[in-house]
PDB file of C-alpha atoms and ligand atoms in Angstrom:
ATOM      1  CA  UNK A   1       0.000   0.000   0.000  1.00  0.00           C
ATOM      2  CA  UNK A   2       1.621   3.442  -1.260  1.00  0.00           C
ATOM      3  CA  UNK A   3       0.984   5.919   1.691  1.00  0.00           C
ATOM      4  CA  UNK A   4       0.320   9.606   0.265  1.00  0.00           C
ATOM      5  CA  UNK A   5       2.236  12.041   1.208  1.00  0.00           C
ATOM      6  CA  UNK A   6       3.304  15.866   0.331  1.00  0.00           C
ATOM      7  CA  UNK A   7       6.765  16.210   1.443  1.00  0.00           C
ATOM      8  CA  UNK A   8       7.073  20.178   0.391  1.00  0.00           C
ATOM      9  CA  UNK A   9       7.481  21.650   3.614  1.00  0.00           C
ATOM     10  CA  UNK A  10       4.799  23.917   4.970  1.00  0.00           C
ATOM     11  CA  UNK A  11       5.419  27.399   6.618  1.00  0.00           C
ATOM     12  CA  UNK A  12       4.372  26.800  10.563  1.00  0.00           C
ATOM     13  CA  UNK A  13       1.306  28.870  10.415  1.00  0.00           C
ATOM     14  CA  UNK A  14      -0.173  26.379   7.813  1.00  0.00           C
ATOM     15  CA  UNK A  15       1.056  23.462   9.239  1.00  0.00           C
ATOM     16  CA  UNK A  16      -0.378  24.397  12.619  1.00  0.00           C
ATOM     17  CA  UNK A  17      -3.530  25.352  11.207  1.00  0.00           C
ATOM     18  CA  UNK A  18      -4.208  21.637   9.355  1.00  0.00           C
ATOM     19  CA  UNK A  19      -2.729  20.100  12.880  1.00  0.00           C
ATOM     20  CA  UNK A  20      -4.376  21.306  15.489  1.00  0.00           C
ATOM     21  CA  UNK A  21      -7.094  19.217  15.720  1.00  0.00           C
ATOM     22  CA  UNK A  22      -4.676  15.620  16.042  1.00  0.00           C
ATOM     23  CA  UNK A  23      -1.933  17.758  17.599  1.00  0.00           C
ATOM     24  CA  UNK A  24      -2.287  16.290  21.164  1.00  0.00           C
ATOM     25  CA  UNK A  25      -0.967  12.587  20.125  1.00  0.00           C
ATOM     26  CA  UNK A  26       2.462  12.080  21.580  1.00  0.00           C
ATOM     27  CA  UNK A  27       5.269  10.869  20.491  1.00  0.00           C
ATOM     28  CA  UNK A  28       9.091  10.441  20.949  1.00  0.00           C
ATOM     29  CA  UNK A  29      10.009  14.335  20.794  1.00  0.00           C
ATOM     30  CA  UNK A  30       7.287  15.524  22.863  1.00  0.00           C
ATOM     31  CA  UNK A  31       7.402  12.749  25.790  1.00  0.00           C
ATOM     32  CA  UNK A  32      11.451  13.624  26.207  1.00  0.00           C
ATOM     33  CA  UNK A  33      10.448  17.444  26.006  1.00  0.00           C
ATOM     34  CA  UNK A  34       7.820  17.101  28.725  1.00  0.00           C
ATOM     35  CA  UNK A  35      10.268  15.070  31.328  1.00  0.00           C
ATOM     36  CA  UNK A  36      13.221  17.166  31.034  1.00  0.00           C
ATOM     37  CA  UNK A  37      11.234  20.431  30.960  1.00  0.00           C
ATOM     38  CA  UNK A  38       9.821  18.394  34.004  1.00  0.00           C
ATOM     39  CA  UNK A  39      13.366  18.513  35.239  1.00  0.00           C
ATOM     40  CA  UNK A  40      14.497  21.707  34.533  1.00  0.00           C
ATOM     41  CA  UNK A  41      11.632  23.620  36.024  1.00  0.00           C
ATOM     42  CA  UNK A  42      11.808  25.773  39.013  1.00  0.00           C
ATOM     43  CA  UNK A  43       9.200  25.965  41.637  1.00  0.00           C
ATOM     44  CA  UNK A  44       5.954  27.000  40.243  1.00  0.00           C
ATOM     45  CA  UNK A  45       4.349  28.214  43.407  1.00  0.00           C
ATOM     46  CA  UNK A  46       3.176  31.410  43.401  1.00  0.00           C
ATOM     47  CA  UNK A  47       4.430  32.434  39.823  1.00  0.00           C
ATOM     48  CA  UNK A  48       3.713  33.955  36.749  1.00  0.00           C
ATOM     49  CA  UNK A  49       4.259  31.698  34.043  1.00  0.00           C
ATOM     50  CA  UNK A  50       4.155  32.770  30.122  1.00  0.00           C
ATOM     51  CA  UNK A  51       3.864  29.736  27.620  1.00  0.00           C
ATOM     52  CA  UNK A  52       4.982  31.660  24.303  1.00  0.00           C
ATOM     53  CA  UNK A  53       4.162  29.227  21.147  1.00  0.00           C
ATOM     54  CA  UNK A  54       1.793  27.348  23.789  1.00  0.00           C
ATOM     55  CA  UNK A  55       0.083  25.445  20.634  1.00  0.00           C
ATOM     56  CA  UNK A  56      -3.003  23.328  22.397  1.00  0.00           C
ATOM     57  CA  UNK A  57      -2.188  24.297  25.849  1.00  0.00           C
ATOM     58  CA  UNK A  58      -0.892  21.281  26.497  1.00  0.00           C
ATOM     59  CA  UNK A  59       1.691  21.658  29.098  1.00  0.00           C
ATOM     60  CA  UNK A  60      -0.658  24.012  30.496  1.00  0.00           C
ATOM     61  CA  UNK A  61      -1.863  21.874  33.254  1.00  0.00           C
ATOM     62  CA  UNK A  62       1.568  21.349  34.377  1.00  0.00           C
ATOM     63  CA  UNK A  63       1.541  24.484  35.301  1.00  0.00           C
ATOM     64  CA  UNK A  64      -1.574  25.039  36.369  1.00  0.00           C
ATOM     65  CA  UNK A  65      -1.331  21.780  38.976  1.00  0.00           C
ATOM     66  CA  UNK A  66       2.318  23.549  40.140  1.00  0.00           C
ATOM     67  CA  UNK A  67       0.156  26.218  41.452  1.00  0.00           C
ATOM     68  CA  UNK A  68       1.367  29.256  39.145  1.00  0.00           C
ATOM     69  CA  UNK A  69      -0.290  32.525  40.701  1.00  0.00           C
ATOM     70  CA  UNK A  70      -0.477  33.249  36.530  1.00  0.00           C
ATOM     71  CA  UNK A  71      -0.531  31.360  33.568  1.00  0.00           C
ATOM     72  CA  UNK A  72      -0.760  33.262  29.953  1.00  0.00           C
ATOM     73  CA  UNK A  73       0.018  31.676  26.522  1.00  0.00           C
ATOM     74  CA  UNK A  74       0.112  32.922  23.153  1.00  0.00           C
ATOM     75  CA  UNK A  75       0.406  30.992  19.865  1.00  0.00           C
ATOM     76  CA  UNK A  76       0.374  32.603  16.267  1.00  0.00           C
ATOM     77  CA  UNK A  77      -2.223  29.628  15.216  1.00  0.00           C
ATOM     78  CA  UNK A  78      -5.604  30.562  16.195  1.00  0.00           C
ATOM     79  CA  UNK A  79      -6.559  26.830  15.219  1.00  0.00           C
ATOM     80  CA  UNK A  80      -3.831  25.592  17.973  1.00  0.00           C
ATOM     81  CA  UNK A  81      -5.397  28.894  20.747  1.00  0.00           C
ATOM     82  CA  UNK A  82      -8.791  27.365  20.119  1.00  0.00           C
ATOM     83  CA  UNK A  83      -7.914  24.184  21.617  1.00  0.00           C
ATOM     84  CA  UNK A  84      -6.088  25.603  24.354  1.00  0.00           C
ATOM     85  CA  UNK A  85      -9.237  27.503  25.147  1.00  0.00           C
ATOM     86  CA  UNK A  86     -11.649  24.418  25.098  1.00  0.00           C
ATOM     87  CA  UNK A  87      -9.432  22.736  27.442  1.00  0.00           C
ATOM     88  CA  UNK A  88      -9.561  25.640  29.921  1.00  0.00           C
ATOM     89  CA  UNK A  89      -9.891  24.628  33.718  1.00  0.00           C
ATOM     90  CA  UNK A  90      -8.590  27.466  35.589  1.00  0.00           C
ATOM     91  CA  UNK A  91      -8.289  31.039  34.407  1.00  0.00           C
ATOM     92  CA  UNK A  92      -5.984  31.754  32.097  1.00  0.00           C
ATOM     93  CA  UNK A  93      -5.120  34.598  29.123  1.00  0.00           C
ATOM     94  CA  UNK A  94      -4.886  33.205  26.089  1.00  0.00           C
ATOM     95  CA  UNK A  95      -3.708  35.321  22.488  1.00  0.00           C
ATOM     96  CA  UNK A  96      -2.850  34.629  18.925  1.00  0.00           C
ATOM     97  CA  UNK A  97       0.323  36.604  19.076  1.00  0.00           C
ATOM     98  CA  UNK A  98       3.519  36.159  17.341  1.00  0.00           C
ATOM     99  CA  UNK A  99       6.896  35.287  19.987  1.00  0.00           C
ATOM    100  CA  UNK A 100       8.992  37.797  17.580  1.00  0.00           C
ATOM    101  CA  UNK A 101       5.703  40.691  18.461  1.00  0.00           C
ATOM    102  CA  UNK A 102       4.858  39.588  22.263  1.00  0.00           C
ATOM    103  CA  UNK A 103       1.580  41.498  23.057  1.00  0.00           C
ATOM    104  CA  UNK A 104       3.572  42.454  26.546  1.00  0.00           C
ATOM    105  CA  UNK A 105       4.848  45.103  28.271  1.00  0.00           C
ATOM    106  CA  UNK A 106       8.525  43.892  29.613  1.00  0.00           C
ATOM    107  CA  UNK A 107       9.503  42.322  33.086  1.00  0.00           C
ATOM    108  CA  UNK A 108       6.029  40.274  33.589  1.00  0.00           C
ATOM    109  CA  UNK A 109       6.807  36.770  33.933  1.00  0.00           C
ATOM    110  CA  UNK A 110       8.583  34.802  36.314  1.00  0.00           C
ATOM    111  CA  UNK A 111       8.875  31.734  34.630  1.00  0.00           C
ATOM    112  CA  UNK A 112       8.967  32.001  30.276  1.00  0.00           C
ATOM    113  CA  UNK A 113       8.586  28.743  28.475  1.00  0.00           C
ATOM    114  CA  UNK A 114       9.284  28.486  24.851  1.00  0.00           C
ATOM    115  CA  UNK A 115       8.825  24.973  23.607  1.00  0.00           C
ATOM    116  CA  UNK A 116       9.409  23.095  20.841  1.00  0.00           C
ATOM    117  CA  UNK A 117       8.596  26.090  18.546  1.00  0.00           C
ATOM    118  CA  UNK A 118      12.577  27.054  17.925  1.00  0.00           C
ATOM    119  CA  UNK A 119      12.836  25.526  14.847  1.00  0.00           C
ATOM    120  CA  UNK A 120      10.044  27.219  13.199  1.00  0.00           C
ATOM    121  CA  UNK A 121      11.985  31.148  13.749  1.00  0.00           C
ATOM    122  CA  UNK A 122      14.231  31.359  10.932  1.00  0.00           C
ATOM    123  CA  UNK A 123      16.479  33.618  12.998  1.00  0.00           C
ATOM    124  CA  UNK A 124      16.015  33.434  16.937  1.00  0.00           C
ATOM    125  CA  UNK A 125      17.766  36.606  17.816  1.00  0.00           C
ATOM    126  CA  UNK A 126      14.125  38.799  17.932  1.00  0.00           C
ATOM    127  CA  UNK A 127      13.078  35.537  19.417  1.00  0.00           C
ATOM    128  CA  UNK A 128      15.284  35.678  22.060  1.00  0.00           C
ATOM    129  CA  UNK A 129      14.992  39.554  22.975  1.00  0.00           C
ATOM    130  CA  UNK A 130      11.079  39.173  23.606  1.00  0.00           C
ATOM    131  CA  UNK A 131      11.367  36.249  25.444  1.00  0.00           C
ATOM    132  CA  UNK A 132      14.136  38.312  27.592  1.00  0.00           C
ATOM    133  CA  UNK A 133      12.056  41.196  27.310  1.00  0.00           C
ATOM    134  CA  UNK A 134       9.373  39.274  29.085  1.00  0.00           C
ATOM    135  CA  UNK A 135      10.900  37.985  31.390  1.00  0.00           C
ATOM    136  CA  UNK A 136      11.783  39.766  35.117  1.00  0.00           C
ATOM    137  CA  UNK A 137      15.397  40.189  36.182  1.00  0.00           C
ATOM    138  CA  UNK A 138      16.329  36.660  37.574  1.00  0.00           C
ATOM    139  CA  UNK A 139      13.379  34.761  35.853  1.00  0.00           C
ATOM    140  CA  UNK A 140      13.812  31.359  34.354  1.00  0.00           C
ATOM    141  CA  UNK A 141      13.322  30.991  30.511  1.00  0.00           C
ATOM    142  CA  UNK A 142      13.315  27.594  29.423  1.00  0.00           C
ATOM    143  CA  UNK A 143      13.580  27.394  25.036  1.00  0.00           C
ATOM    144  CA  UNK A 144      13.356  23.480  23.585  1.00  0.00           C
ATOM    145  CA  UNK A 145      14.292  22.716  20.340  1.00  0.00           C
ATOM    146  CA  UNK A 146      14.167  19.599  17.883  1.00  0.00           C
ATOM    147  CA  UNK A 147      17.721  18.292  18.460  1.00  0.00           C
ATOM    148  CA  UNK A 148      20.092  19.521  15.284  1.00  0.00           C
ATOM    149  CA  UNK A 149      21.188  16.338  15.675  1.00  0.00           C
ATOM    150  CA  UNK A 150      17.956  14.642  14.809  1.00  0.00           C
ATOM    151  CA  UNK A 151      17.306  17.204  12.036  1.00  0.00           C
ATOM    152  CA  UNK A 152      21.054  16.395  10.570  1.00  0.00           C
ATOM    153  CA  UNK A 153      20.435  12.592  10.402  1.00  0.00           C
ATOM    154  CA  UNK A 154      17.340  13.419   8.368  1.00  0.00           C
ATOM    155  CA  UNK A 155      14.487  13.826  11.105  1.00  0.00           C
ATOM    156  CA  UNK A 156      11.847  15.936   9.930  1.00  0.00           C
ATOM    157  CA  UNK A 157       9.235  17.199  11.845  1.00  0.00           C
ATOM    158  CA  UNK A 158       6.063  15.317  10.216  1.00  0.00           C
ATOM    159  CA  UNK A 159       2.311  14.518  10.277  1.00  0.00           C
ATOM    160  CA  UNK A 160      -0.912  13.563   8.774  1.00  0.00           C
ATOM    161  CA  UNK A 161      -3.341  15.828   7.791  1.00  0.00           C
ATOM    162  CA  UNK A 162      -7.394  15.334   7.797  1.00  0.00           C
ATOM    163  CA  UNK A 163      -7.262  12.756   5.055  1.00  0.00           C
ATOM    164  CA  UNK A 164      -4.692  10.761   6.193  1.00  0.00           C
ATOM    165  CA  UNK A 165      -1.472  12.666   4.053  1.00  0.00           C
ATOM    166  CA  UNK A 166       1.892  12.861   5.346  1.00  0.00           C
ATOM    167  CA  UNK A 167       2.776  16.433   5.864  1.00  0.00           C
ATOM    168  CA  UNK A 168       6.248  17.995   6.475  1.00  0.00           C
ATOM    169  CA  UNK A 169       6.466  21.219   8.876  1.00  0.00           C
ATOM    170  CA  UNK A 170       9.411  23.825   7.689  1.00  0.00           C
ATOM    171  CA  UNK A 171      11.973  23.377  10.312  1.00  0.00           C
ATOM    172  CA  UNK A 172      15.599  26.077  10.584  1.00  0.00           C
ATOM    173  CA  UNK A 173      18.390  23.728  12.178  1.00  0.00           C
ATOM    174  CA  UNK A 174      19.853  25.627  14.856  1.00  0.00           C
ATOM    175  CA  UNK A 175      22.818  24.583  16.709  1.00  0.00           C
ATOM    176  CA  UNK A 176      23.234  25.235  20.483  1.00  0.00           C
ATOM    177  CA  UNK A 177      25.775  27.912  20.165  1.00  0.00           C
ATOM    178  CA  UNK A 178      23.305  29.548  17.701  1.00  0.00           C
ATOM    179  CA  UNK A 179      20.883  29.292  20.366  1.00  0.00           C
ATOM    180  CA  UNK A 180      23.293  30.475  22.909  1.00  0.00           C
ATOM    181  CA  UNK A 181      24.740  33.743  20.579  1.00  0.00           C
ATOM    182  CA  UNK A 182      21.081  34.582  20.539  1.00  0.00           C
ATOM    183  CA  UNK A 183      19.981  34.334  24.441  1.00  0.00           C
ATOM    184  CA  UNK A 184      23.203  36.181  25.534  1.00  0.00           C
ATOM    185  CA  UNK A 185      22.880  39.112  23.055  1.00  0.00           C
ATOM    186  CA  UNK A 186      19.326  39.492  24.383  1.00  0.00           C
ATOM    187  CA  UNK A 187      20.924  39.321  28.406  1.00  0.00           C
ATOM    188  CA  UNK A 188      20.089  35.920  29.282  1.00  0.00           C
ATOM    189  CA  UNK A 189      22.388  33.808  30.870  1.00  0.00           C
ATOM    190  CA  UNK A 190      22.784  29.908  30.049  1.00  0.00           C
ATOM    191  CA  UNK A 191      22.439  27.548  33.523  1.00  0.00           C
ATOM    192  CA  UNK A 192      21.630  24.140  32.165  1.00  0.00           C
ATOM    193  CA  UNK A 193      21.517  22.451  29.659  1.00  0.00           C
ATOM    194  CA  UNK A 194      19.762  18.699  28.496  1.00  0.00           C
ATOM    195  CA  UNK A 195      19.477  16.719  25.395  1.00  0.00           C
ATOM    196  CA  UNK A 196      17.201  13.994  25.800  1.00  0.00           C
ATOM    197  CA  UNK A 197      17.907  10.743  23.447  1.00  0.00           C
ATOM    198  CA  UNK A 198      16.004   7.603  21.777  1.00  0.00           C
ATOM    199  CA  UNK A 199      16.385   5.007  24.701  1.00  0.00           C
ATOM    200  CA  UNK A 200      13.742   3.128  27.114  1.00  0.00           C
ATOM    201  CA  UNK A 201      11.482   5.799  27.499  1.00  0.00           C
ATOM    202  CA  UNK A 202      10.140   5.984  24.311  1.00  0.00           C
ATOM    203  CA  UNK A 203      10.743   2.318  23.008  1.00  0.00           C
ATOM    204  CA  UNK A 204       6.934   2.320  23.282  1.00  0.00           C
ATOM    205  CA  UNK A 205       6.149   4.613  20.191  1.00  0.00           C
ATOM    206  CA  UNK A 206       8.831   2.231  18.056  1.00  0.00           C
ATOM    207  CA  UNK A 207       7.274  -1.076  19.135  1.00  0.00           C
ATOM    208  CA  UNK A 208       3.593   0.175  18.280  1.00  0.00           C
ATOM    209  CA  UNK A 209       5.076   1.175  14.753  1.00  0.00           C
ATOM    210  CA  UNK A 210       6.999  -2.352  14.427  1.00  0.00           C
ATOM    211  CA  UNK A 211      10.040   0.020  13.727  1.00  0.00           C
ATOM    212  CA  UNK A 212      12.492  -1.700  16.072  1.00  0.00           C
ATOM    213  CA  UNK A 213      15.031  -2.149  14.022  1.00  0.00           C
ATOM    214  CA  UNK A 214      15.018   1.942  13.791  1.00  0.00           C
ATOM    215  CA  UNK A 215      14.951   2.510  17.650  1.00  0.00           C
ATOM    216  CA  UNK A 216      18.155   0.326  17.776  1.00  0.00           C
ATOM    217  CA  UNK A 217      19.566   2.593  15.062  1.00  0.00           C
ATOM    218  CA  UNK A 218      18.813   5.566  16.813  1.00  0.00           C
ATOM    219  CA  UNK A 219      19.494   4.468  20.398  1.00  0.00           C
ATOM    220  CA  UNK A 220      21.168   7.264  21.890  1.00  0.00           C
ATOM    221  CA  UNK A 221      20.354  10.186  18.676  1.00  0.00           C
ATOM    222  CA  UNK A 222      19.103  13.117  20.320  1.00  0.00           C
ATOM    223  CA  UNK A 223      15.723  14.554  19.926  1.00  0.00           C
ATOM    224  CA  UNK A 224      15.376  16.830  22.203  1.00  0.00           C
ATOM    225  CA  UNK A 225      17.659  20.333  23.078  1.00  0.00           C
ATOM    226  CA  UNK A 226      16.995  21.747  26.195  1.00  0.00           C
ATOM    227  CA  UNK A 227      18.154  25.032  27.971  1.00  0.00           C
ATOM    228  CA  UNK A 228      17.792  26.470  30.991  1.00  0.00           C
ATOM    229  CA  UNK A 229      19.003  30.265  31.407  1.00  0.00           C
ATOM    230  CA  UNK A 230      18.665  33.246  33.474  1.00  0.00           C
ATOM    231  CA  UNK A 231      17.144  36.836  32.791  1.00  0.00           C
TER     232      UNK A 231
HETATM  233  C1  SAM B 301       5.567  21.795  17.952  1.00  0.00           C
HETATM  234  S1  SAM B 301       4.363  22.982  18.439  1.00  0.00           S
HETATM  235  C2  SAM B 301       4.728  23.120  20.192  1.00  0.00           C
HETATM  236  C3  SAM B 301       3.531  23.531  20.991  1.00  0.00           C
HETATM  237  C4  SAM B 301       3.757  23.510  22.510  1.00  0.00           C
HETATM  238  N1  SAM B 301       4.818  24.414  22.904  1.00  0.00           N
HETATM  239  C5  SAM B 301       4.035  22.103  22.954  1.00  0.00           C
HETATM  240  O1  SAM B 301       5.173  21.835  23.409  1.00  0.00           O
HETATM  241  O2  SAM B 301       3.122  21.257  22.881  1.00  0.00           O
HETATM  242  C6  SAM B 301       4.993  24.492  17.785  1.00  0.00           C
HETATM  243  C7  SAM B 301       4.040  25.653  17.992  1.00  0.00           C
HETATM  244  O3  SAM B 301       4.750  26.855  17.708  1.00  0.00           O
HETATM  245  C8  SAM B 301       3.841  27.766  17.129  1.00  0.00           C
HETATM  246  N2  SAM B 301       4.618  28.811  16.450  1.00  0.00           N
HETATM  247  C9  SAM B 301       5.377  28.695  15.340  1.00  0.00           C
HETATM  248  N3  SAM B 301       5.948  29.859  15.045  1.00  0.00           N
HETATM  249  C10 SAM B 301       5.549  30.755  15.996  1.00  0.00           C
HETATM  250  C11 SAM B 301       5.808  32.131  16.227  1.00  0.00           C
HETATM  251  N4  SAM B 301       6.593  32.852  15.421  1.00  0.00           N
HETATM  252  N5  SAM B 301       5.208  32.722  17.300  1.00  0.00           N
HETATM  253  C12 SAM B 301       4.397  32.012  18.119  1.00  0.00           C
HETATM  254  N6  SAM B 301       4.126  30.696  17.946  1.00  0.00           N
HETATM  255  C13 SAM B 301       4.696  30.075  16.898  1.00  0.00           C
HETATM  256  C14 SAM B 301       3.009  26.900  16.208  1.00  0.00           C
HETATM  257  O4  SAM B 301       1.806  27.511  15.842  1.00  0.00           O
HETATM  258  C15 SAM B 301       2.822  25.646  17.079  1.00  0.00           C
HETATM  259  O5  SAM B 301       1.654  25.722  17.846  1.00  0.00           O
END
């Protein structure tokens, strides 16, 4: 059976827009993401948290169940908002609003999450300086990426559309140092970093595709970049 598929890559706003609705299935990138994010966060209690590129809200509850005093989140999909808003349990502020453009005055946020959303800035330095701009003196600001890595050995970021067609999501490979240049021009200050990698966490998804012969290929690839810094 030939499986369709239109490999052109789509700009993120389309991509988001024909994804939102099976968005929430998880696989290999996002269950890494979620536990080292996991890791890396700080104590939520009493916080204001801002989840820039939040898609469909859903790290949201993490947040929420941390006991943030605040929780807003933007995405530039309104498709991707929509679901974050049906899957509202406690109040929250929700925008369409672009992470290059954020809708903010500066030093709101306490905690500024920017997750798996990297890839789709062609250049992360404006990026970088609303995310800072954001964020108060001494907030965290946590950025994920899809691992360069990954995206070198031919990893795209991929999935099927309404009637079942393989769609491709334009992704801009940048390295850590890129990532790096970018935070400390905008005055944040790298603390941790974690790169999450194919192993016994997610030997589930493989095994449910019958693709184990590829997870013992890409034991140890990473997926995942991770970075803690410091405004
Ligand atoms: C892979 S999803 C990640 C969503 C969410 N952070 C998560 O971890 O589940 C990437 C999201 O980034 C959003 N996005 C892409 N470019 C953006 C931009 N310039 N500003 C804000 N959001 C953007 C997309 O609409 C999409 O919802």
């Amino acid at each position: 059976m030939t499986v369709p598929a239109d490999l052109t890559p789509l700009p993120a706003r389309e991509a988001y827009r024909l994804w939102a609705d099976s968005y929430d299935a998880e696989n290999p990138v996002t269950i890494l993401e979620r536990d080292c994010v996991r890791d890396l966060m700080p104590l939520l209690r009493g916080k204001a948290l801002l989840d820039a590129a939040c898609g469909t809200g859903r790290r949201l509850p993490d947040a929420e169940t941390g006991g943030a005093r605040r929780v807003v989140a933007v995405d530039l999909v309104h498709e991707m908002i929509h679901r974050a808003q049906a899957r509202r349990r406690t109040p929250r502020a929700l925008a369409v609003a672009d992470v290059r453009a954020l809708p903010f005055l500066e030093s709101l946020f306490d905690i500024v999450w920017f997750r798996l959303a990297a890839g789709h800035v062609p250049d992360l330095g404006d990026a970088y300086r609303e995310l800072a701009r954001a964020a108060r003196a001494g907030a965290y600001v946590i950025v994920t990426d899809f691992h360069p890595a990954a995206a070198s050995a031919g990893h795209v970021r991929s999935f099927r559309d309404a009637r079942g067609t393989l769609r491709v999501v334009e992704h801009h490979i940048h390295d850590v140092g890129v990532h790096v240049n970018a935070a400390t021009r905008a005055g944040l200050t790298l603390e941790r970093t974690i790169e999450p990698a194919v192993g016994p966490t997610v030997r589930q998804f493989y095994v449910a595709a019958g693709r184990l012969a590829a997870y013992e290929r890409q034991r140890g690839l990473p997926l995942v970049l991770a970075l803690l810094f410091r405004a």
